[in-house]
Amino acid sequence: MASATEMAARLTPTKEKAGRAAATDGVLRLLNQTHWTEGWLHVLTGRRPRPVAEQDLRDIALILADYLQRWADDAVAQVAQNRATGYGPPRTPLTKALTAAVLDFARTVLGPNCRAYQELRLPVGPDGKVRYGRADVVICTPLLPDLVIELDSRPNPASAQKLAFARNAGAFPLWVRFGEGGIDKIDGVMVLALAGLERLDITDRARQVFDPPRSCRPSARASSGSNAARRTTRSHICSSSSTTNGP
């Protein structure tokens, strides 16, 4: 008999169940697994792709890029200071620390009414897979489309597929890159390539260690949409019309 986890990996919800989930917290629960509701509604209703406006996508990408670039600059400086004073490297993986920064962004910049989730499943799987894919972070906001965010240190075709699906479902599809390798352009998907993290030496990158203390995270001040969205940042924002390489 299949386990509950295996069953949940293949279950299809009803349109009514997805609609009820959308009216509450934006999370669809199937047995012991959680799914992105708007993604399921896109599939179950058969609605046409509805990507967000390009300028709106660029604005929210610039706000997130500004926040994460300040986090990266502060964190790299802290790691360098730790080395200079003889402290060993921390043990938190870089991707985990960066994910925590994205969750901080949801709380401190987008506001307390936003809900951020990790590893919500999407009704799309990598090529050749029967199980649903999972988004690194989904941020549900009361007045904006959801943000679907992938974080990668190298090119990942599965992330490209998930973000293209999120774009068609009406979300802000945001791809945070902090490593090496090029990626092909994806219409309607914004790539945020963080600068500076390559300054970690090869030992740190091999161990995937990066754990700046909370005092070195960006300040919790909220950014206004019109000003912060157009602030010049050291991170590279790639529109859908070009190919981006990691830093």
PDB file of C-alpha atoms in Angstrom:
ATOM      1  CA  MET A   1       0.000   0.000   0.000  1.00  0.00           C
ATOM      2  CA  ALA A   2       1.313   3.427  -0.927  1.00  0.00           C
ATOM      3  CA  SER A   3       2.330   5.680   1.941  1.00  0.00           C
ATOM      4  CA  ALA A   4       0.468   8.888   2.716  1.00  0.00           C
ATOM      5  CA  THR A   5       3.426  10.873   1.385  1.00  0.00           C
ATOM      6  CA  GLU A   6       3.406   8.982  -1.920  1.00  0.00           C
ATOM      7  CA  MET A   7      -0.353   9.451  -2.251  1.00  0.00           C
ATOM      8  CA  ALA A   8      -0.125  13.174  -1.494  1.00  0.00           C
ATOM      9  CA  ALA A   9       2.577  13.541  -4.128  1.00  0.00           C
ATOM     10  CA  ARG A  10       0.030  12.588  -6.802  1.00  0.00           C
ATOM     11  CA  LEU A  11      -3.282  13.853  -5.462  1.00  0.00           C
ATOM     12  CA  THR A  12      -5.320  16.358  -7.441  1.00  0.00           C
ATOM     13  CA  PRO A  13      -7.549  18.719  -5.425  1.00  0.00           C
ATOM     14  CA  THR A  14     -10.986  19.913  -6.452  1.00  0.00           C
ATOM     15  CA  LYS A  15     -11.565  23.420  -7.730  1.00  0.00           C
ATOM     16  CA  GLU A  16     -13.810  24.083  -4.728  1.00  0.00           C
ATOM     17  CA  LYS A  17     -11.119  23.036  -2.247  1.00  0.00           C
ATOM     18  CA  ALA A  18      -8.560  25.237  -3.970  1.00  0.00           C
ATOM     19  CA  GLY A  19     -10.969  28.158  -3.940  1.00  0.00           C
ATOM     20  CA  ARG A  20     -11.516  27.822  -0.198  1.00  0.00           C
ATOM     21  CA  ALA A  21      -7.766  27.724   0.377  1.00  0.00           C
ATOM     22  CA  ALA A  22      -7.282  30.861  -1.711  1.00  0.00           C
ATOM     23  CA  ALA A  23      -9.801  32.682   0.471  1.00  0.00           C
ATOM     24  CA  THR A  24      -7.865  31.863   3.657  1.00  0.00           C
ATOM     25  CA  ASP A  25      -4.074  31.667   3.798  1.00  0.00           C
ATOM     26  CA  GLY A  26      -3.203  30.787   0.204  1.00  0.00           C
ATOM     27  CA  VAL A  27      -1.995  27.292   1.082  1.00  0.00           C
ATOM     28  CA  LEU A  28      -3.682  24.130  -0.139  1.00  0.00           C
ATOM     29  CA  ARG A  29      -3.234  21.107   2.116  1.00  0.00           C
ATOM     30  CA  LEU A  30      -3.381  17.600   0.660  1.00  0.00           C
ATOM     31  CA  LEU A  31      -2.873  14.970   3.332  1.00  0.00           C
ATOM     32  CA  ASN A  32       0.512  15.801   4.844  1.00  0.00           C
ATOM     33  CA  GLN A  33       1.740  18.161   2.122  1.00  0.00           C
ATOM     34  CA  THR A  34       1.263  21.854   1.393  1.00  0.00           C
ATOM     35  CA  HIS A  35       0.742  23.323  -2.069  1.00  0.00           C
ATOM     36  CA  TRP A  36       0.657  26.774  -3.664  1.00  0.00           C
ATOM     37  CA  THR A  37      -3.053  27.466  -4.125  1.00  0.00           C
ATOM     38  CA  GLU A  38      -2.820  29.948  -6.996  1.00  0.00           C
ATOM     39  CA  GLY A  39      -0.831  27.426  -8.992  1.00  0.00           C
ATOM     40  CA  TRP A  40      -3.553  24.829  -8.596  1.00  0.00           C
ATOM     41  CA  LEU A  41      -6.278  27.317  -9.466  1.00  0.00           C
ATOM     42  CA  HIS A  42      -4.420  28.120 -12.665  1.00  0.00           C
ATOM     43  CA  VAL A  43      -4.445  24.432 -13.597  1.00  0.00           C
ATOM     44  CA  LEU A  44      -7.940  23.530 -12.383  1.00  0.00           C
ATOM     45  CA  THR A  45      -9.741  26.479 -13.963  1.00  0.00           C
ATOM     46  CA  GLY A  46      -7.920  26.176 -17.265  1.00  0.00           C
ATOM     47  CA  ARG A  47      -7.405  29.914 -17.362  1.00  0.00           C
ATOM     48  CA  ARG A  48      -5.043  31.435 -19.868  1.00  0.00           C
ATOM     49  CA  PRO A  49      -1.572  32.616 -18.825  1.00  0.00           C
ATOM     50  CA  ARG A  50      -1.738  35.981 -17.093  1.00  0.00           C
ATOM     51  CA  PRO A  51       1.790  37.298 -16.458  1.00  0.00           C
ATOM     52  CA  VAL A  52       2.136  40.409 -14.324  1.00  0.00           C
ATOM     53  CA  ALA A  53       2.965  43.751 -15.911  1.00  0.00           C
ATOM     54  CA  GLU A  54       6.655  44.022 -16.775  1.00  0.00           C
ATOM     55  CA  GLN A  55       7.168  47.276 -14.857  1.00  0.00           C
ATOM     56  CA  ASP A  56       5.506  45.864 -11.741  1.00  0.00           C
ATOM     57  CA  LEU A  57       7.786  42.817 -11.943  1.00  0.00           C
ATOM     58  CA  ARG A  58      10.855  45.021 -12.352  1.00  0.00           C
ATOM     59  CA  ASP A  59       9.835  47.206  -9.392  1.00  0.00           C
ATOM     60  CA  ILE A  60       9.392  44.319  -6.949  1.00  0.00           C
ATOM     61  CA  ALA A  61      12.612  42.705  -8.221  1.00  0.00           C
ATOM     62  CA  LEU A  62      14.586  45.885  -7.544  1.00  0.00           C
ATOM     63  CA  ILE A  63      13.218  46.137  -4.005  1.00  0.00           C
ATOM     64  CA  LEU A  64      14.160  42.520  -3.249  1.00  0.00           C
ATOM     65  CA  ALA A  65      17.546  42.883  -4.964  1.00  0.00           C
ATOM     66  CA  ASP A  66      18.377  45.987  -2.920  1.00  0.00           C
ATOM     67  CA  TYR A  67      17.557  44.203   0.327  1.00  0.00           C
ATOM     68  CA  LEU A  68      19.465  41.020  -0.511  1.00  0.00           C
ATOM     69  CA  GLN A  69      22.496  42.887  -1.847  1.00  0.00           C
ATOM     70  CA  ARG A  70      22.812  44.831   1.407  1.00  0.00           C
ATOM     71  CA  TRP A  71      22.488  41.546   3.280  1.00  0.00           C
ATOM     72  CA  ALA A  72      25.211  39.986   1.112  1.00  0.00           C
ATOM     73  CA  ASP A  73      27.584  42.941   1.540  1.00  0.00           C
ATOM     74  CA  ASP A  74      27.166  42.961   5.323  1.00  0.00           C
ATOM     75  CA  ALA A  75      27.494  39.205   5.588  1.00  0.00           C
ATOM     76  CA  VAL A  76      30.640  38.967   3.452  1.00  0.00           C
ATOM     77  CA  ALA A  77      32.201  41.749   5.551  1.00  0.00           C
ATOM     78  CA  GLN A  78      31.355  39.827   8.729  1.00  0.00           C
ATOM     79  CA  VAL A  79      32.905  36.622   7.386  1.00  0.00           C
ATOM     80  CA  ALA A  80      36.090  38.552   6.500  1.00  0.00           C
ATOM     81  CA  GLN A  81      36.183  40.060   9.982  1.00  0.00           C
ATOM     82  CA  ASN A  82      35.755  36.641  11.558  1.00  0.00           C
ATOM     83  CA  ARG A  83      38.659  35.293   9.519  1.00  0.00           C
ATOM     84  CA  ALA A  84      40.857  38.229  10.527  1.00  0.00           C
ATOM     85  CA  THR A  85      40.190  37.623  14.223  1.00  0.00           C
ATOM     86  CA  GLY A  86      40.821  33.891  14.008  1.00  0.00           C
ATOM     87  CA  TYR A  87      37.262  32.573  14.186  1.00  0.00           C
ATOM     88  CA  GLY A  88      36.457  29.490  12.182  1.00  0.00           C
ATOM     89  CA  PRO A  89      33.760  29.489   9.511  1.00  0.00           C
ATOM     90  CA  PRO A  90      30.141  29.089  10.595  1.00  0.00           C
ATOM     91  CA  ARG A  91      28.227  25.949   9.735  1.00  0.00           C
ATOM     92  CA  THR A  92      24.998  27.228   8.186  1.00  0.00           C
ATOM     93  CA  PRO A  93      24.730  26.498   4.418  1.00  0.00           C
ATOM     94  CA  LEU A  94      24.741  29.613   2.267  1.00  0.00           C
ATOM     95  CA  THR A  95      21.406  28.801   0.641  1.00  0.00           C
ATOM     96  CA  LYS A  96      19.793  28.371   4.058  1.00  0.00           C
ATOM     97  CA  ALA A  97      21.140  31.724   5.251  1.00  0.00           C
ATOM     98  CA  LEU A  98      19.955  33.415   2.049  1.00  0.00           C
ATOM     99  CA  THR A  99      16.519  31.852   2.460  1.00  0.00           C
ATOM    100  CA  ALA A 100      16.351  33.310   5.966  1.00  0.00           C
ATOM    101  CA  ALA A 101      17.151  36.726   4.478  1.00  0.00           C
ATOM    102  CA  VAL A 102      14.256  36.367   2.032  1.00  0.00           C
ATOM    103  CA  LEU A 103      11.926  35.510   4.923  1.00  0.00           C
ATOM    104  CA  ASP A 104      13.195  38.599   6.783  1.00  0.00           C
ATOM    105  CA  PHE A 105      12.425  40.635   3.655  1.00  0.00           C
ATOM    106  CA  ALA A 106       8.836  39.418   3.689  1.00  0.00           C
ATOM    107  CA  ARG A 107       8.379  40.372   7.321  1.00  0.00           C
ATOM    108  CA  THR A 108      10.261  43.665   7.494  1.00  0.00           C
ATOM    109  CA  VAL A 109       9.744  45.171   4.026  1.00  0.00           C
ATOM    110  CA  LEU A 110       6.477  43.772   2.713  1.00  0.00           C
ATOM    111  CA  GLY A 111       4.854  43.941   6.143  1.00  0.00           C
ATOM    112  CA  PRO A 112       3.341  41.820   8.901  1.00  0.00           C
ATOM    113  CA  ASN A 113       0.251  40.929   6.845  1.00  0.00           C
ATOM    114  CA  CYS A 114       2.355  38.966   4.382  1.00  0.00           C
ATOM    115  CA  ARG A 115       2.757  35.217   4.756  1.00  0.00           C
ATOM    116  CA  ALA A 116       5.960  33.507   3.658  1.00  0.00           C
ATOM    117  CA  TYR A 117       6.231  29.765   3.068  1.00  0.00           C
ATOM    118  CA  GLN A 118       9.097  27.447   2.228  1.00  0.00           C
ATOM    119  CA  GLU A 119       8.885  24.436  -0.067  1.00  0.00           C
ATOM    120  CA  LEU A 120       5.262  24.793  -1.185  1.00  0.00           C
ATOM    121  CA  ARG A 121       4.522  22.295  -3.911  1.00  0.00           C
ATOM    122  CA  LEU A 122       3.558  23.377  -7.427  1.00  0.00           C
ATOM    123  CA  PRO A 123       1.465  21.319  -9.857  1.00  0.00           C
ATOM    124  CA  VAL A 124       4.417  21.057 -12.212  1.00  0.00           C
ATOM    125  CA  GLY A 125       7.351  18.682 -11.985  1.00  0.00           C
ATOM    126  CA  PRO A 126      10.811  18.518 -13.520  1.00  0.00           C
ATOM    127  CA  ASP A 127      10.908  16.715 -16.856  1.00  0.00           C
ATOM    128  CA  GLY A 128      10.475  12.991 -16.378  1.00  0.00           C
ATOM    129  CA  LYS A 129       9.278  13.314 -12.774  1.00  0.00           C
ATOM    130  CA  VAL A 130       5.830  12.404 -11.491  1.00  0.00           C
ATOM    131  CA  ARG A 131       6.110  14.218  -8.189  1.00  0.00           C
ATOM    132  CA  TYR A 132       5.275  17.879  -7.896  1.00  0.00           C
ATOM    133  CA  GLY A 133       8.016  20.478  -7.849  1.00  0.00           C
ATOM    134  CA  ARG A 134       8.570  22.732  -4.827  1.00  0.00           C
ATOM    135  CA  ALA A 135       9.228  26.467  -4.693  1.00  0.00           C
ATOM    136  CA  ASP A 136      12.020  27.629  -2.407  1.00  0.00           C
ATOM    137  CA  VAL A 137       9.932  30.520  -1.051  1.00  0.00           C
ATOM    138  CA  VAL A 138       6.402  31.750  -1.761  1.00  0.00           C
ATOM    139  CA  ILE A 139       5.289  35.074  -0.290  1.00  0.00           C
ATOM    140  CA  CYS A 140       1.544  35.761  -0.234  1.00  0.00           C
ATOM    141  CA  THR A 141       0.586  39.407   0.057  1.00  0.00           C
ATOM    142  CA  PRO A 142      -2.910  40.860   0.530  1.00  0.00           C
ATOM    143  CA  LEU A 143      -2.639  43.544  -2.172  1.00  0.00           C
ATOM    144  CA  LEU A 144      -0.113  42.145  -4.650  1.00  0.00           C
ATOM    145  CA  PRO A 145       0.336  38.956  -6.651  1.00  0.00           C
ATOM    146  CA  ASP A 146       2.230  36.217  -4.851  1.00  0.00           C
ATOM    147  CA  LEU A 147       6.022  36.173  -5.074  1.00  0.00           C
ATOM    148  CA  VAL A 148       7.485  32.823  -6.141  1.00  0.00           C
ATOM    149  CA  ILE A 149      11.233  32.801  -5.488  1.00  0.00           C
ATOM    150  CA  GLU A 150      13.920  30.298  -6.424  1.00  0.00           C
ATOM    151  CA  LEU A 151      17.471  30.512  -5.026  1.00  0.00           C
ATOM    152  CA  ASP A 152      20.293  28.790  -6.897  1.00  0.00           C
ATOM    153  CA  SER A 153      24.078  28.759  -6.920  1.00  0.00           C
ATOM    154  CA  ARG A 154      24.204  27.172 -10.371  1.00  0.00           C
ATOM    155  CA  PRO A 155      21.969  26.836 -13.455  1.00  0.00           C
ATOM    156  CA  ASN A 156      18.964  24.686 -12.624  1.00  0.00           C
ATOM    157  CA  PRO A 157      16.497  23.737 -15.395  1.00  0.00           C
ATOM    158  CA  ALA A 158      13.911  22.695 -12.787  1.00  0.00           C
ATOM    159  CA  SER A 159      13.894  26.224 -11.347  1.00  0.00           C
ATOM    160  CA  ALA A 160      13.360  27.665 -14.819  1.00  0.00           C
ATOM    161  CA  GLN A 161      10.379  25.360 -15.349  1.00  0.00           C
ATOM    162  CA  LYS A 162       8.814  26.210 -11.990  1.00  0.00           C
ATOM    163  CA  LEU A 163       9.236  29.957 -12.480  1.00  0.00           C
ATOM    164  CA  ALA A 164       7.756  29.831 -15.989  1.00  0.00           C
ATOM    165  CA  PHE A 165       4.734  28.097 -14.482  1.00  0.00           C
ATOM    166  CA  ALA A 166       4.500  30.722 -11.707  1.00  0.00           C
ATOM    167  CA  ARG A 167       4.618  33.455 -14.351  1.00  0.00           C
ATOM    168  CA  ASN A 168       1.678  31.922 -16.215  1.00  0.00           C
ATOM    169  CA  ALA A 169      -0.253  31.582 -12.944  1.00  0.00           C
ATOM    170  CA  GLY A 170       0.027  35.326 -12.312  1.00  0.00           C
ATOM    171  CA  ALA A 171       2.819  35.485  -9.716  1.00  0.00           C
ATOM    172  CA  PHE A 172       5.987  37.544  -9.546  1.00  0.00           C
ATOM    173  CA  PRO A 173       8.583  34.942 -10.675  1.00  0.00           C
ATOM    174  CA  LEU A 174      11.971  35.860  -9.173  1.00  0.00           C
ATOM    175  CA  TRP A 175      15.189  33.885  -9.610  1.00  0.00           C
ATOM    176  CA  VAL A 176      17.939  34.757  -7.111  1.00  0.00           C
ATOM    177  CA  ARG A 177      21.354  33.683  -8.429  1.00  0.00           C
ATOM    178  CA  PHE A 178      24.589  33.800  -6.442  1.00  0.00           C
ATOM    179  CA  GLY A 179      26.937  31.409  -8.190  1.00  0.00           C
ATOM    180  CA  GLU A 180      28.452  30.609 -11.545  1.00  0.00           C
ATOM    181  CA  GLY A 181      27.121  29.551 -14.915  1.00  0.00           C
ATOM    182  CA  GLY A 182      24.840  31.092 -17.499  1.00  0.00           C
ATOM    183  CA  ILE A 183      21.118  30.621 -17.944  1.00  0.00           C
ATOM    184  CA  ASP A 184      18.931  31.057 -20.988  1.00  0.00           C
ATOM    185  CA  LYS A 185      16.448  33.890 -21.082  1.00  0.00           C
ATOM    186  CA  ILE A 186      12.909  33.207 -19.885  1.00  0.00           C
ATOM    187  CA  ASP A 187      10.259  35.694 -20.911  1.00  0.00           C
ATOM    188  CA  GLY A 188       8.547  37.251 -17.920  1.00  0.00           C
ATOM    189  CA  VAL A 189      10.974  35.878 -15.312  1.00  0.00           C
ATOM    190  CA  MET A 190      13.277  38.283 -13.464  1.00  0.00           C
ATOM    191  CA  VAL A 191      16.787  37.160 -12.520  1.00  0.00           C
ATOM    192  CA  LEU A 192      18.560  38.755  -9.544  1.00  0.00           C
ATOM    193  CA  ALA A 193      22.301  38.019  -9.632  1.00  0.00           C
ATOM    194  CA  LEU A 194      23.848  38.971  -6.295  1.00  0.00           C
ATOM    195  CA  ALA A 195      27.355  40.453  -6.380  1.00  0.00           C
ATOM    196  CA  GLY A 196      30.070  39.857  -3.810  1.00  0.00           C
ATOM    197  CA  LEU A 197      29.378  36.343  -2.617  1.00  0.00           C
ATOM    198  CA  GLU A 198      32.060  35.068  -4.978  1.00  0.00           C
ATOM    199  CA  ARG A 199      34.592  36.689  -2.627  1.00  0.00           C
ATOM    200  CA  LEU A 200      34.148  33.762  -0.256  1.00  0.00           C
ATOM    201  CA  ASP A 201      37.230  31.602  -0.728  1.00  0.00           C
ATOM    202  CA  ILE A 202      37.033  28.107  -2.190  1.00  0.00           C
ATOM    203  CA  THR A 203      37.147  26.468   1.253  1.00  0.00           C
ATOM    204  CA  ASP A 204      34.066  28.347   2.401  1.00  0.00           C
ATOM    205  CA  ARG A 205      32.193  27.646  -0.807  1.00  0.00           C
ATOM    206  CA  ALA A 206      33.054  23.956  -0.690  1.00  0.00           C
ATOM    207  CA  ARG A 207      31.743  23.743   2.865  1.00  0.00           C
ATOM    208  CA  GLN A 208      28.757  25.940   1.976  1.00  0.00           C
ATOM    209  CA  VAL A 209      29.166  27.916   5.172  1.00  0.00           C
ATOM    210  CA  PHE A 210      27.794  31.364   5.721  1.00  0.00           C
ATOM    211  CA  ASP A 211      26.071  32.468   8.883  1.00  0.00           C
ATOM    212  CA  PRO A 212      26.198  36.235   9.582  1.00  0.00           C
ATOM    213  CA  PRO A 213      24.806  37.223  12.970  1.00  0.00           C
ATOM    214  CA  ARG A 214      21.438  38.957  13.085  1.00  0.00           C
ATOM    215  CA  SER A 215      23.159  42.263  13.854  1.00  0.00           C
ATOM    216  CA  CYS A 216      24.733  42.169  10.406  1.00  0.00           C
ATOM    217  CA  ARG A 217      21.488  41.669   8.516  1.00  0.00           C
ATOM    218  CA  PRO A 218      20.024  44.671   6.688  1.00  0.00           C
ATOM    219  CA  SER A 219      18.113  47.093   8.837  1.00  0.00           C
ATOM    220  CA  ALA A 220      14.415  46.404   9.209  1.00  0.00           C
ATOM    221  CA  ARG A 221      13.266  49.700   7.779  1.00  0.00           C
ATOM    222  CA  ALA A 222      10.538  49.390   5.186  1.00  0.00           C
ATOM    223  CA  SER A 223      11.219  50.659   1.687  1.00  0.00           C
ATOM    224  CA  SER A 224       8.703  52.779  -0.163  1.00  0.00           C
ATOM    225  CA  GLY A 225       7.692  51.258  -3.462  1.00  0.00           C
ATOM    226  CA  SER A 226       8.393  54.229  -5.724  1.00  0.00           C
ATOM    227  CA  ASN A 227      11.811  55.177  -4.349  1.00  0.00           C
ATOM    228  CA  ALA A 228      13.273  51.806  -3.373  1.00  0.00           C
ATOM    229  CA  ALA A 229      12.149  50.167  -6.576  1.00  0.00           C
ATOM    230  CA  ARG A 230      14.258  52.546  -8.624  1.00  0.00           C
ATOM    231  CA  ARG A 231      17.323  52.692  -6.372  1.00  0.00           C
ATOM    232  CA  THR A 232      20.578  51.716  -8.056  1.00  0.00           C
ATOM    233  CA  THR A 233      21.925  48.465  -6.628  1.00  0.00           C
ATOM    234  CA  ARG A 234      25.113  46.484  -7.104  1.00  0.00           C
ATOM    235  CA  SER A 235      23.121  43.366  -7.859  1.00  0.00           C
ATOM    236  CA  HIS A 236      22.375  42.711 -11.496  1.00  0.00           C
ATOM    237  CA  ILE A 237      18.726  42.680 -12.513  1.00  0.00           C
ATOM    238  CA  CYS A 238      18.138  40.790 -15.724  1.00  0.00           C
ATOM    239  CA  SER A 239      14.947  41.342 -17.660  1.00  0.00           C
ATOM    240  CA  SER A 240      13.424  38.634 -19.783  1.00  0.00           C
ATOM    241  CA  SER A 241      15.179  39.901 -22.906  1.00  0.00           C
ATOM    242  CA  SER A 242      18.746  38.881 -22.091  1.00  0.00           C
ATOM    243  CA  THR A 243      20.891  36.007 -20.904  1.00  0.00           C
ATOM    244  CA  THR A 244      22.392  36.307 -17.429  1.00  0.00           C
ATOM    245  CA  ASN A 245      25.516  34.825 -15.957  1.00  0.00           C
ATOM    246  CA  GLY A 246      26.057  34.414 -12.259  1.00  0.00           C
ATOM    247  CA  PRO A 247      28.523  36.730 -10.579  1.00  0.00           C
TER     248      PRO A 247
END
